[in-house]
Every structure is written in structure tokens, then in C-alpha cells.
Amino acid sequence: MSTSLAVELPGRSHSDGRRFAALDGLRIVGALAVLTTHAAFSSGDALFGPFAGLLSRLDAGVPLFFVVSGFLLYRPHVRVRLGTAGEREAGRTLDGRVYLRHRALRILPVLWLAVLAAVLLLPHPASVGAGDYVRIATLTQIYTDSPSVPGLTQMWSLATEVAFYLALPLLAWGLARVPGSAPVWTRRSAVLLALTPVVAVVWIVATHNAFGAAANLWLPAYLGWFGMGMLLALWHEARLAGAWPRTVLDDLGQAPGTVWAMAAALYLLLSTPVAGPYGLTSATTLEAVVKNVGYTLLGLLVVAPCVTAEATSSRVVRALGSRPAKALGDVSYGVFAYHLIVLGLVERAIGHQDFTGNLPILWPVTVLVSIPLAYASFRWIERPIMQWGRRRVGRARPQPAPAPAPATSSGRHRPGPTAAR
């Protein structure tokens, strides 16, 4: 999809002082992976070239973003439930209006600019009408069998991610009410989150080719990807709070090279036809399940070291959290949103016909145009809008309600005021 939209305003630290800086660099890695697979598809190299499998499966950038979103957005809720969040953080976390306003300000302006640019700059097939652009602008296109809209086909993942944004407060509310002391609650919640890939598999099996292609893009099919990010947030915060004992996961967390080697091996496996066709041919139910479950584990393996490993223990983690990587991470959403429009313009400029090669031209030119364009969007549109939104919320917000007290050993919450949702 998208670059991770589940982020605080770049440059701001989390309230507990942790920024997870390596996630900044990971966002641009994911965005460039998505750009690359689209350029390779247009050239045909992702369909029948010698590296077709490797290029085709670079759509694995999408699960990276979904895992990051699950981690960053659910983490504050875990801190509130464990009683480790400060008053201000708890009030902001539990204020659904602030949460939704921030999400809207983060994604909608760029989305609408991309839709407008696609309307003005790219040709419109006869099968595409004004209603199709409106559905994309409102992120409702995945709920109908809509035609492919030039320059905007990647927005399906943004629509799915927004569905998660809307579902998260309810999911977090339900998990927060799982009874038990902090260690008990952590174990029970971990079991529930570990079942999210099962929910995805059941959905895929039940709906595959049953309700048209649209159902394949709905949130339940990707709940495992978000759920693994939520599980990672639960594990991370529970370890800090002493609610989860040390396990082999801690050792793996400090060995990012080993974890990423496992991810690379899995990626090579998924690059074979076992995970389905490389093109737009429909996958079988088994292939769809294999790809979904494989991407679930792949996303977790790639993201986890960026959260758990110390920068001093890995040059890659340090590089992903460096200033240049952060600057690129800041513009990753723009790269995601605009790159297909740029690719379409490049194709027109060089007279490219689909599946006729030209990847050595299409890829670098699209990258070199998309990144400055995304920087301009971030510098003069995205960041000012986000800053305005935060100033407005800061002026209007009353004193935050205190965080709910952590559960006692009996599993009951101590009485106290609760924050309104």
C-alpha cells in the first residue's frame, strides 16, 4: 500500500521518548518496492523476465506498511491498558475524535491531489467514469467491482488501511476489556491477536471468487497483517512493563541479520508460483492462502528488528534510522500516492507500450521524479496541514482524563474515572 500512514508527525518523538527511527527508513523501502513492482509490471519484466518472481512479489511492500500501522497505532492502547501511559498520552489515545481527525488530515489531502492529477494528466478509458474517481477519493472503490483507473490502482491498499483505522478503536476497546492482571491480560490478548491470520484465511476461503474480486480487498482478508503489528506492539510494551518474561524472541530481536535472513529465504520461496501467478490471472484458493499467510510472516520478520534491535547492534538498523532515511521516510506517502501518475507520464513521454521492456528507463526516471514531487508535497502540503491540525486540537482540547488504572491481580480494574470515547 501505502506508506505507513500510522505515524506521528515526522520529527516528533513518541510520548515515552521512543521514535523507532528505523521504521522511517523502512517506509521508503516499502514505497520503492511498490513503485518497482509497478514499473516492472508495465515493462513486462515482472511477468516473463528472468527475475519475474522477485519483481512481482515486491508488492510485499504492502504487508510491511500494514504491520507498521498495526504496531504504531495499537501501541498507545497497550500502554494505556498496562498503565504505562502518561495522562496526556492516555487522553490523546482514548479521544476518538482527535484520532480520526489526525488520520483524515494525514491521508485525504494527498489522496485528493492524486485523484485530481490523474483526472487532469492521464487518459481516461471509456470504461472509467466520474463516479469511479469519486469512489477512489472517498476510498470506497474496493466495495464494488470498479474498473481499473489509470494512475490510482494502488489506492486499494489505502482503502483497506483506512478500514483498519476505523476498526482499530473498536478492536482496542474489546481487547482492553479482556480480564486479568497485566501478565494474564497480555497472554490472553496475544492469543487473540495470534488468531487474526486465521480469521484472514477463513475469510479468503469463504469469499474467494464468491462475491467478485472486491471482497478479496476487504479488511478481513488482511487482518492478519495488521494483527501481527498489533501483536508486536503488545509484546514490546509488555516486555518493557515486565508483564512478559524473557524468551527466545528477545534474542532474535537483537539478531536482526538472522531475522532478515529468514525473511529473505521466505521471500525467495514466495517468489515461486507456489504463491500464485505473477500477473493478473486469478489465483486459486490455496495459492491465495499461501501468499497471504506468507506475507503475514514476511511482514513480521522484516518489521520486528526495526522495533526490537538497538541501532548499535546492526548497521542496517542504524542506516534505516539515519537522517537521510528519515527524510526519505517523510516523503514515502507521496511516493506511494503519485508514482503511478508519474509512471504513466513517463510512459507517454517515451512512447512506451505495455510489456515491451524499457524497465531501465521506466524505473529510474519514475523514482527520480516521484521523490522530489513527494518532497514538495510533504514540505508545502502535508506537514503544514498536520501542524495546523495539531495546533487546532491543542487549543481546543480540555484537560485529558487520567489513564485507567492497571488491572489488579484479581483481574478487576480499580475504580476511577474513565475517558470518554
CSV table of C-alpha atoms in Angstrom, one decimal:
chain,number,residue,atom,x,y,z
A,1,MET,CA,0.0,0.0,0.0
A,2,SER,CA,0.7,2.9,1.2
A,3,THR,CA,3.5,4.1,3.0
A,4,SER,CA,2.7,3.8,6.6
A,5,LEU,CA,0.2,6.4,7.5
A,6,ALA,CA,0.1,5.3,11.1
A,7,VAL,CA,2.8,7.7,12.1
A,8,GLU,CA,3.2,10.8,14.3
A,9,LEU,CA,4.2,14.0,12.6
A,10,PRO,CA,7.7,13.3,11.4
A,11,GLY,CA,10.3,14.7,13.7
A,12,ARG,CA,8.2,14.3,16.8
A,13,SER,CA,9.0,11.7,19.4
A,14,HIS,CA,6.5,9.4,20.9
A,15,SER,CA,5.4,10.4,24.3
A,16,ASP,CA,7.7,7.9,26.1
A,17,GLY,CA,10.7,9.1,24.1
A,18,ARG,CA,10.9,6.3,21.6
A,19,ARG,CA,10.7,7.1,17.9
A,20,PHE,CA,11.5,3.7,16.4
A,21,ALA,CA,13.7,5.6,13.9
A,22,ALA,CA,14.3,2.5,11.7
A,23,LEU,CA,10.7,2.5,10.8
A,24,ASP,CA,11.3,5.8,9.0
A,25,GLY,CA,13.7,4.1,6.6
A,26,LEU,CA,11.5,1.1,6.3
A,27,ARG,CA,8.7,3.2,4.9
A,28,ILE,CA,10.7,4.4,1.9
A,29,VAL,CA,11.9,0.8,1.3
A,30,GLY,CA,8.2,-0.3,1.2
A,31,ALA,CA,7.2,2.6,-1.1
A,32,LEU,CA,10.1,1.9,-3.5
A,33,ALA,CA,9.2,-1.8,-3.5
A,34,VAL,CA,5.7,-0.9,-4.6
A,35,LEU,CA,6.9,1.5,-7.2
A,36,THR,CA,9.4,-1.1,-8.5
A,37,THR,CA,6.8,-3.8,-8.9
A,38,HIS,CA,4.5,-1.5,-10.8
A,39,ALA,CA,7.3,-0.3,-13.2
A,40,ALA,CA,8.3,-4.0,-13.7
A,41,PHE,CA,4.8,-5.0,-14.5
A,42,SER,CA,4.4,-2.2,-17.1
A,43,SER,CA,7.7,-3.3,-18.7
A,44,GLY,CA,6.7,-7.0,-18.6
A,45,ASP,CA,9.8,-8.0,-16.6
A,46,ALA,CA,7.6,-8.9,-13.6
A,47,LEU,CA,5.6,-11.3,-15.9
A,48,PHE,CA,8.1,-13.1,-18.0
A,49,GLY,CA,11.5,-11.8,-17.4
A,50,PRO,CA,14.3,-13.8,-15.8
A,51,PHE,CA,13.6,-12.2,-12.4
A,52,ALA,CA,9.8,-12.2,-12.8
A,53,GLY,CA,9.1,-13.8,-9.5
A,54,LEU,CA,11.4,-11.5,-7.5
A,55,LEU,CA,10.0,-8.3,-9.2
A,56,SER,CA,6.3,-9.4,-9.0
A,57,ARG,CA,6.5,-10.2,-5.3
A,58,LEU,CA,7.7,-6.7,-4.4
A,59,ASP,CA,4.1,-6.0,-3.7
A,60,ALA,CA,5.2,-7.3,-0.3
A,61,GLY,CA,5.8,-3.7,0.5
A,62,VAL,CA,2.1,-3.6,1.3
A,63,PRO,CA,2.2,-6.0,4.3
A,64,LEU,CA,5.2,-4.1,5.6
A,65,PHE,CA,3.0,-1.0,5.8
A,66,PHE,CA,0.1,-2.8,7.3
A,67,VAL,CA,2.3,-4.4,10.0
A,68,VAL,CA,3.8,-1.0,10.8
A,69,SER,CA,0.4,0.6,11.0
A,70,GLY,CA,-0.8,-2.1,13.4
A,71,PHE,CA,2.2,-1.6,15.6
A,72,LEU,CA,2.2,2.2,15.8
A,73,LEU,CA,-1.5,2.7,16.1
A,74,TYR,CA,-2.2,-0.1,18.7
A,75,ARG,CA,0.9,0.6,20.8
A,76,PRO,CA,-0.6,3.6,22.7
A,77,HIS,CA,-3.7,1.5,23.6
A,78,VAL,CA,-1.4,-1.2,25.0
A,79,ARG,CA,0.4,1.4,27.1
A,80,VAL,CA,-2.9,2.7,28.4
A,81,ARG,CA,-4.1,-0.8,29.3
A,82,LEU,CA,-0.8,-1.6,31.1
A,83,GLY,CA,-0.9,1.7,33.0
A,84,THR,CA,2.4,2.9,31.5
A,85,ALA,CA,1.0,5.8,29.5
A,86,GLY,CA,1.1,9.3,31.0
A,87,GLU,CA,-2.1,11.3,31.4
A,88,ARG,CA,-1.6,13.3,28.2
A,89,GLU,CA,-0.8,10.2,26.1
A,90,ALA,CA,-3.8,8.4,27.6
A,91,GLY,CA,-6.2,11.2,26.9
A,92,ARG,CA,-5.0,11.6,23.3
A,93,THR,CA,-5.2,7.8,22.8
A,94,LEU,CA,-8.7,7.5,24.1
A,95,ASP,CA,-10.1,10.6,22.2
A,96,GLY,CA,-11.5,9.0,19.1
A,97,ARG,CA,-12.3,12.4,17.6
A,98,VAL,CA,-8.7,13.5,17.7
A,99,TYR,CA,-7.5,10.2,16.4
A,100,LEU,CA,-9.9,10.3,13.4
A,101,ARG,CA,-9.0,13.9,12.7
A,102,HIS,CA,-5.3,13.2,12.6
A,103,ARG,CA,-5.8,10.2,10.3
A,104,ALA,CA,-8.0,12.3,7.9
A,105,LEU,CA,-5.5,15.2,7.8
A,106,ARG,CA,-2.7,12.8,7.1
A,107,ILE,CA,-4.2,11.0,4.2
A,108,LEU,CA,-7.0,12.9,2.5
A,109,PRO,CA,-5.2,16.0,1.1
A,110,VAL,CA,-2.6,13.9,-0.8
A,111,LEU,CA,-5.3,11.4,-1.9
A,112,TRP,CA,-7.4,14.1,-3.3
A,113,LEU,CA,-4.4,15.7,-5.1
A,114,ALA,CA,-3.5,12.4,-6.6
A,115,VAL,CA,-7.1,11.9,-7.9
A,116,LEU,CA,-7.1,15.4,-9.3
A,117,ALA,CA,-3.8,14.9,-11.0
A,118,ALA,CA,-5.0,11.6,-12.5
A,119,VAL,CA,-8.1,13.2,-13.9
A,120,LEU,CA,-6.1,16.1,-15.5
A,121,LEU,CA,-2.9,14.4,-16.6
A,122,LEU,CA,-3.8,10.8,-17.7
A,123,PRO,CA,-6.1,9.5,-20.4
A,124,HIS,CA,-9.5,8.1,-19.3
A,125,PRO,CA,-10.6,4.7,-20.7
A,126,ALA,CA,-14.2,4.6,-21.9
A,127,SER,CA,-14.9,2.2,-19.0
A,128,VAL,CA,-13.9,4.8,-16.4
A,129,GLY,CA,-16.4,7.4,-15.4
A,130,ALA,CA,-16.6,10.3,-12.9
A,131,GLY,CA,-18.1,8.0,-10.3
A,132,ASP,CA,-15.0,5.8,-10.3
A,133,TYR,CA,-12.8,8.8,-9.4
A,134,VAL,CA,-15.3,9.8,-6.7
A,135,ARG,CA,-15.2,6.3,-5.2
A,136,ILE,CA,-11.4,6.4,-5.1
A,137,ALA,CA,-11.5,9.9,-3.5
A,138,THR,CA,-13.8,8.6,-0.8
A,139,LEU,CA,-11.9,5.3,-0.5
A,140,THR,CA,-15.0,3.2,-1.2
A,141,GLN,CA,-13.8,1.7,-4.5
A,142,ILE,CA,-13.0,-1.7,-3.0
A,143,TYR,CA,-16.6,-2.3,-2.1
A,144,THR,CA,-17.8,-2.5,-5.7
A,145,ASP,CA,-16.4,-4.2,-8.8
A,146,SER,CA,-14.9,-1.0,-10.2
A,147,PRO,CA,-12.8,-0.7,-13.3
A,148,SER,CA,-9.0,-0.1,-13.2
A,149,VAL,CA,-8.4,3.7,-13.0
A,150,PRO,CA,-5.1,4.8,-14.6
A,151,GLY,CA,-2.6,6.2,-12.0
A,152,LEU,CA,-4.7,5.2,-9.0
A,153,THR,CA,-4.8,1.4,-8.9
A,154,GLN,CA,-2.6,1.3,-5.8
A,155,MET,CA,-5.2,3.1,-3.8
A,156,TRP,CA,-7.0,-0.2,-3.0
A,157,SER,CA,-4.5,-0.7,-0.2
A,158,LEU,CA,-5.1,2.7,1.2
A,159,ALA,CA,-8.9,2.0,1.3
A,160,THR,CA,-8.1,-1.2,3.2
A,161,GLU,CA,-5.8,0.6,5.6
A,162,VAL,CA,-8.5,3.2,6.3
A,163,ALA,CA,-10.9,0.4,7.1
A,164,PHE,CA,-8.4,-0.7,9.7
A,165,TYR,CA,-8.2,2.9,11.0
A,166,LEU,CA,-11.9,2.9,11.6
A,167,ALA,CA,-11.9,-0.6,13.1
A,168,LEU,CA,-9.0,-0.1,15.4
A,169,PRO,CA,-10.7,1.8,18.2
A,170,LEU,CA,-13.3,-0.9,18.5
A,171,LEU,CA,-10.7,-3.7,18.4
A,172,ALA,CA,-8.6,-1.9,21.0
A,173,TRP,CA,-11.7,-1.3,23.2
A,174,GLY,CA,-12.6,-5.0,23.0
A,175,LEU,CA,-9.0,-6.2,23.8
A,176,ALA,CA,-8.7,-3.7,26.7
A,177,ARG,CA,-11.7,-5.4,28.3
A,178,VAL,CA,-10.1,-8.8,28.3
A,179,PRO,CA,-9.9,-9.6,32.1
A,180,GLY,CA,-6.8,-10.4,34.0
A,181,SER,CA,-3.8,-8.9,35.6
A,182,ALA,CA,-1.2,-7.3,33.3
A,183,PRO,CA,0.7,-10.6,32.6
A,184,VAL,CA,-2.6,-12.6,32.3
A,185,TRP,CA,-4.1,-9.9,30.0
A,186,THR,CA,-1.0,-9.9,27.9
A,187,ARG,CA,-1.1,-13.6,27.3
A,188,ARG,CA,-4.8,-13.7,26.6
A,189,SER,CA,-4.6,-10.8,24.2
A,190,ALA,CA,-1.6,-12.3,22.5
A,191,VAL,CA,-3.6,-15.5,21.8
A,192,LEU,CA,-6.4,-13.4,20.3
A,193,LEU,CA,-4.1,-11.4,18.1
A,194,ALA,CA,-2.3,-14.6,17.0
A,195,LEU,CA,-5.6,-15.8,15.7
A,196,THR,CA,-6.0,-12.8,13.3
A,197,PRO,CA,-4.2,-14.7,10.4
A,198,VAL,CA,-6.7,-17.5,10.9
A,199,VAL,CA,-9.6,-15.0,10.5
A,200,ALA,CA,-7.9,-13.9,7.3
A,201,VAL,CA,-7.6,-17.4,6.0
A,202,VAL,CA,-11.2,-18.2,6.8
A,203,TRP,CA,-12.3,-15.1,5.0
A,204,ILE,CA,-10.3,-15.9,1.9
A,205,VAL,CA,-11.6,-19.5,1.7
A,206,ALA,CA,-15.2,-18.4,2.3
A,207,THR,CA,-15.2,-15.5,-0.2
A,208,HIS,CA,-12.6,-16.4,-2.8
A,209,ASN,CA,-14.3,-15.9,-6.2
A,210,ALA,CA,-17.7,-15.9,-4.4
A,211,PHE,CA,-18.6,-12.2,-4.4
A,212,GLY,CA,-16.4,-10.9,-7.1
A,213,ALA,CA,-12.9,-9.6,-6.8
A,214,ALA,CA,-13.9,-6.8,-4.5
A,215,ALA,CA,-14.3,-9.0,-1.4
A,216,ASN,CA,-10.6,-10.0,-1.8
A,217,LEU,CA,-9.6,-6.5,-0.9
A,218,TRP,CA,-11.7,-6.0,2.2
A,219,LEU,CA,-10.2,-5.7,5.7
A,220,PRO,CA,-10.8,-9.2,6.9
A,221,ALA,CA,-8.5,-10.6,4.2
A,222,TYR,CA,-5.6,-8.6,5.6
A,223,LEU,CA,-6.5,-8.6,9.3
A,224,GLY,CA,-3.5,-10.9,9.9
A,225,TRP,CA,-1.1,-8.4,8.6
A,226,PHE,CA,-2.4,-5.7,10.9
A,227,GLY,CA,-2.8,-8.2,13.7
A,228,MET,CA,0.9,-9.1,13.6
A,229,GLY,CA,1.8,-5.4,14.0
A,230,MET,CA,-0.6,-5.2,17.0
A,231,LEU,CA,0.9,-8.4,18.4
A,232,LEU,CA,4.4,-6.9,18.1
A,233,ALA,CA,3.2,-3.8,19.9
A,234,LEU,CA,1.8,-5.9,22.7
A,235,TRP,CA,5.0,-7.9,23.1
A,236,HIS,CA,7.2,-4.9,23.0
A,237,GLU,CA,5.3,-2.9,25.6
A,238,ALA,CA,4.6,-5.9,27.8
A,239,ARG,CA,8.3,-6.7,27.9
A,240,LEU,CA,9.1,-3.1,29.0
A,241,ALA,CA,6.4,-3.2,31.6
A,242,GLY,CA,7.6,-6.6,33.0
A,243,ALA,CA,4.4,-8.3,32.0
A,244,TRP,CA,6.0,-10.7,29.6
A,245,PRO,CA,9.0,-12.9,30.6
A,246,ARG,CA,12.2,-13.0,28.5
A,247,THR,CA,12.0,-15.6,25.8
A,248,VAL,CA,13.9,-16.6,22.6
A,249,LEU,CA,12.2,-13.7,20.9
A,250,ASP,CA,14.4,-11.3,22.8
A,251,ASP,CA,17.5,-13.0,21.5
A,252,LEU,CA,16.1,-12.9,18.0
A,253,GLY,CA,15.2,-9.3,18.4
A,254,GLN,CA,18.9,-8.5,18.9
A,255,ALA,CA,20.0,-10.5,15.9
A,256,PRO,CA,18.4,-8.6,13.0
A,257,GLY,CA,20.7,-10.2,10.5
A,258,THR,CA,19.3,-13.6,11.4
A,259,VAL,CA,15.7,-12.5,11.2
A,260,TRP,CA,16.2,-10.8,7.9
A,261,ALA,CA,17.9,-13.8,6.5
A,262,MET,CA,14.8,-15.8,7.4
A,263,ALA,CA,12.7,-13.1,5.7
A,264,ALA,CA,14.9,-13.4,2.6
A,265,ALA,CA,14.6,-17.1,2.4
A,266,LEU,CA,10.8,-16.8,2.8
A,267,TYR,CA,10.7,-14.2,0.1
A,268,LEU,CA,12.6,-16.5,-2.3
A,269,LEU,CA,10.0,-19.2,-1.6
A,270,LEU,CA,7.1,-16.9,-2.2
A,271,SER,CA,8.7,-15.7,-5.5
A,272,THR,CA,7.9,-19.1,-7.0
A,273,PRO,CA,4.4,-20.0,-8.4
A,274,VAL,CA,3.6,-21.6,-5.0
A,275,ALA,CA,2.2,-18.1,-4.1
A,276,GLY,CA,0.2,-17.7,-7.2
A,277,PRO,CA,0.6,-16.2,-10.7
A,278,TYR,CA,2.7,-13.2,-11.3
A,279,GLY,CA,0.2,-11.3,-13.4
A,280,LEU,CA,-3.5,-10.5,-13.1
A,281,THR,CA,-4.6,-14.1,-13.6
A,282,SER,CA,-6.8,-15.2,-10.7
A,283,ALA,CA,-5.1,-17.3,-8.0
A,284,THR,CA,-6.6,-20.5,-6.7
A,285,THR,CA,-7.9,-20.5,-3.2
A,286,LEU,CA,-4.8,-22.4,-2.0
A,287,GLU,CA,-2.4,-20.0,-3.7
A,288,ALA,CA,-4.2,-17.0,-2.2
A,289,VAL,CA,-3.9,-18.5,1.2
A,290,VAL,CA,-0.3,-19.3,0.8
A,291,LYS,CA,0.5,-15.8,-0.4
A,292,ASN,CA,-1.5,-14.2,2.4
A,293,VAL,CA,0.0,-16.3,5.2
A,294,GLY,CA,3.5,-16.0,3.7
A,295,TYR,CA,3.2,-12.2,3.5
A,296,THR,CA,1.9,-12.1,7.1
A,297,LEU,CA,5.1,-13.8,8.3
A,298,LEU,CA,7.3,-11.9,5.9
A,299,GLY,CA,6.0,-8.5,7.1
A,300,LEU,CA,6.5,-9.5,10.8
A,301,LEU,CA,10.1,-10.7,10.1
A,302,VAL,CA,11.0,-7.5,8.3
A,303,VAL,CA,9.5,-5.1,10.7
A,304,ALA,CA,10.4,-6.7,14.0
A,305,PRO,CA,14.1,-5.9,14.0
A,306,CYS,CA,13.3,-2.3,13.3
A,307,VAL,CA,11.4,-2.2,16.7
A,308,THR,CA,13.5,-4.6,18.8
A,309,ALA,CA,17.1,-4.2,17.8
A,310,GLU,CA,19.4,-1.5,19.0
A,311,ALA,CA,20.9,0.7,16.3
A,312,THR,CA,24.4,-0.1,17.7
A,313,SER,CA,23.9,-3.8,17.1
A,314,SER,CA,23.2,-3.5,13.3
A,315,ARG,CA,24.5,-1.2,10.6
A,316,VAL,CA,21.3,-1.8,8.7
A,317,VAL,CA,19.1,-0.7,11.6
A,318,ARG,CA,21.3,2.3,12.1
A,319,ALA,CA,21.1,3.2,8.4
A,320,LEU,CA,17.3,2.8,8.4
A,321,GLY,CA,17.1,5.3,11.3
A,322,SER,CA,19.6,7.7,9.9
A,323,ARG,CA,18.8,11.3,8.9
A,324,PRO,CA,18.8,10.6,5.1
A,325,ALA,CA,16.5,7.6,5.7
A,326,LYS,CA,14.2,9.7,7.9
A,327,ALA,CA,14.0,12.4,5.2
A,328,LEU,CA,13.0,9.8,2.6
A,329,GLY,CA,10.6,8.2,5.0
A,330,ASP,CA,8.9,11.6,5.4
A,331,VAL,CA,8.1,11.6,1.7
A,332,SER,CA,7.2,7.9,1.3
A,333,TYR,CA,3.4,8.6,1.3
A,334,GLY,CA,3.8,11.0,-1.5
A,335,VAL,CA,5.9,8.5,-3.4
A,336,PHE,CA,3.2,5.9,-2.9
A,337,ALA,CA,0.4,8.3,-3.9
A,338,TYR,CA,2.0,9.9,-7.0
A,339,HIS,CA,4.3,7.3,-8.5
A,340,LEU,CA,1.7,5.7,-10.9
A,341,ILE,CA,0.8,9.1,-12.3
A,342,VAL,CA,4.5,9.8,-12.8
A,343,LEU,CA,5.0,6.4,-14.4
A,344,GLY,CA,2.1,7.0,-16.8
A,345,LEU,CA,3.6,10.3,-17.8
A,346,VAL,CA,7.0,8.7,-18.4
A,347,GLU,CA,5.4,6.0,-20.5
A,348,ARG,CA,3.7,8.6,-22.6
A,349,ALA,CA,6.9,10.7,-23.0
A,350,ILE,CA,9.0,7.8,-24.3
A,351,GLY,CA,6.1,6.2,-26.3
A,352,HIS,CA,6.2,3.0,-24.2
A,353,GLN,CA,3.7,0.2,-24.9
A,354,ASP,CA,2.8,-2.2,-22.0
A,355,PHE,CA,5.0,-5.3,-21.7
A,356,THR,CA,7.6,-4.2,-24.2
A,357,GLY,CA,10.6,-3.7,-21.8
A,358,ASN,CA,12.2,-0.3,-21.0
A,359,LEU,CA,12.5,-1.1,-17.3
A,360,PRO,CA,16.0,0.5,-17.2
A,361,ILE,CA,14.3,3.8,-18.3
A,362,LEU,CA,10.9,3.5,-16.6
A,363,TRP,CA,12.2,2.7,-13.1
A,364,PRO,CA,15.0,5.3,-12.6
A,365,VAL,CA,13.0,8.2,-14.2
A,366,THR,CA,9.9,7.4,-12.1
A,367,VAL,CA,12.0,7.3,-8.9
A,368,LEU,CA,13.9,10.5,-9.8
A,369,VAL,CA,10.6,12.4,-10.5
A,370,SER,CA,8.5,10.9,-7.7
A,371,ILE,CA,10.8,11.6,-4.8
A,372,PRO,CA,11.2,15.4,-5.5
A,373,LEU,CA,7.5,15.6,-6.2
A,374,ALA,CA,6.7,13.8,-2.9
A,375,TYR,CA,9.1,16.2,-1.1
A,376,ALA,CA,7.3,19.2,-2.4
A,377,SER,CA,4.0,17.7,-1.4
A,378,PHE,CA,5.3,16.9,2.1
A,379,ARG,CA,7.0,20.3,2.6
A,380,TRP,CA,4.2,22.5,1.4
A,381,ILE,CA,1.1,20.5,1.8
A,382,GLU,CA,1.3,17.5,4.2
A,383,ARG,CA,3.4,18.9,7.0
A,384,PRO,CA,1.6,22.3,7.2
A,385,ILE,CA,-1.8,20.6,7.3
A,386,MET,CA,-0.7,18.2,10.0
A,387,GLN,CA,0.8,21.0,12.1
A,388,TRP,CA,-2.3,23.1,11.7
A,389,GLY,CA,-4.4,20.2,12.8
A,390,ARG,CA,-2.3,19.6,15.9
A,391,ARG,CA,-2.3,23.3,16.9
A,392,ARG,CA,-6.1,23.3,16.5
A,393,VAL,CA,-6.6,20.2,18.6
A,394,GLY,CA,-4.1,21.6,21.2
A,395,ARG,CA,-6.1,24.8,21.6
A,396,ALA,CA,-9.5,23.0,21.8
A,397,ARG,CA,-8.6,20.0,23.9
A,398,PRO,CA,-9.7,20.1,27.6
A,399,GLN,CA,-7.5,18.6,30.3
A,400,PRO,CA,-7.1,14.9,29.4
A,401,ALA,CA,-8.7,12.3,31.5
A,402,PRO,CA,-6.3,10.2,33.7
A,403,ALA,CA,-5.3,6.9,32.3
A,404,PRO,CA,-7.3,3.9,33.5
A,405,ALA,CA,-5.6,2.2,36.4
A,406,PRO,CA,-3.9,-1.1,35.5
A,407,ALA,CA,-5.7,-4.3,36.4
A,408,THR,CA,-5.2,-5.8,39.9
A,409,SER,CA,-4.1,-9.3,40.4
A,410,SER,CA,-7.8,-10.4,40.6
A,411,GLY,CA,-8.4,-9.2,37.0
A,412,ARG,CA,-10.7,-6.3,38.1
A,413,HIS,CA,-9.9,-2.7,37.3
A,414,ARG,CA,-9.6,-0.3,40.2
A,415,PRO,CA,-12.4,2.2,40.3
A,416,GLY,CA,-11.7,5.5,38.8
A,417,PRO,CA,-12.8,8.0,36.1
A,418,THR,CA,-12.8,6.8,32.6
A,419,ALA,CA,-12.1,8.7,29.5
A,420,ALA,CA,-15.0,9.2,27.1
A,421,ARG,CA,-14.6,7.5,23.7
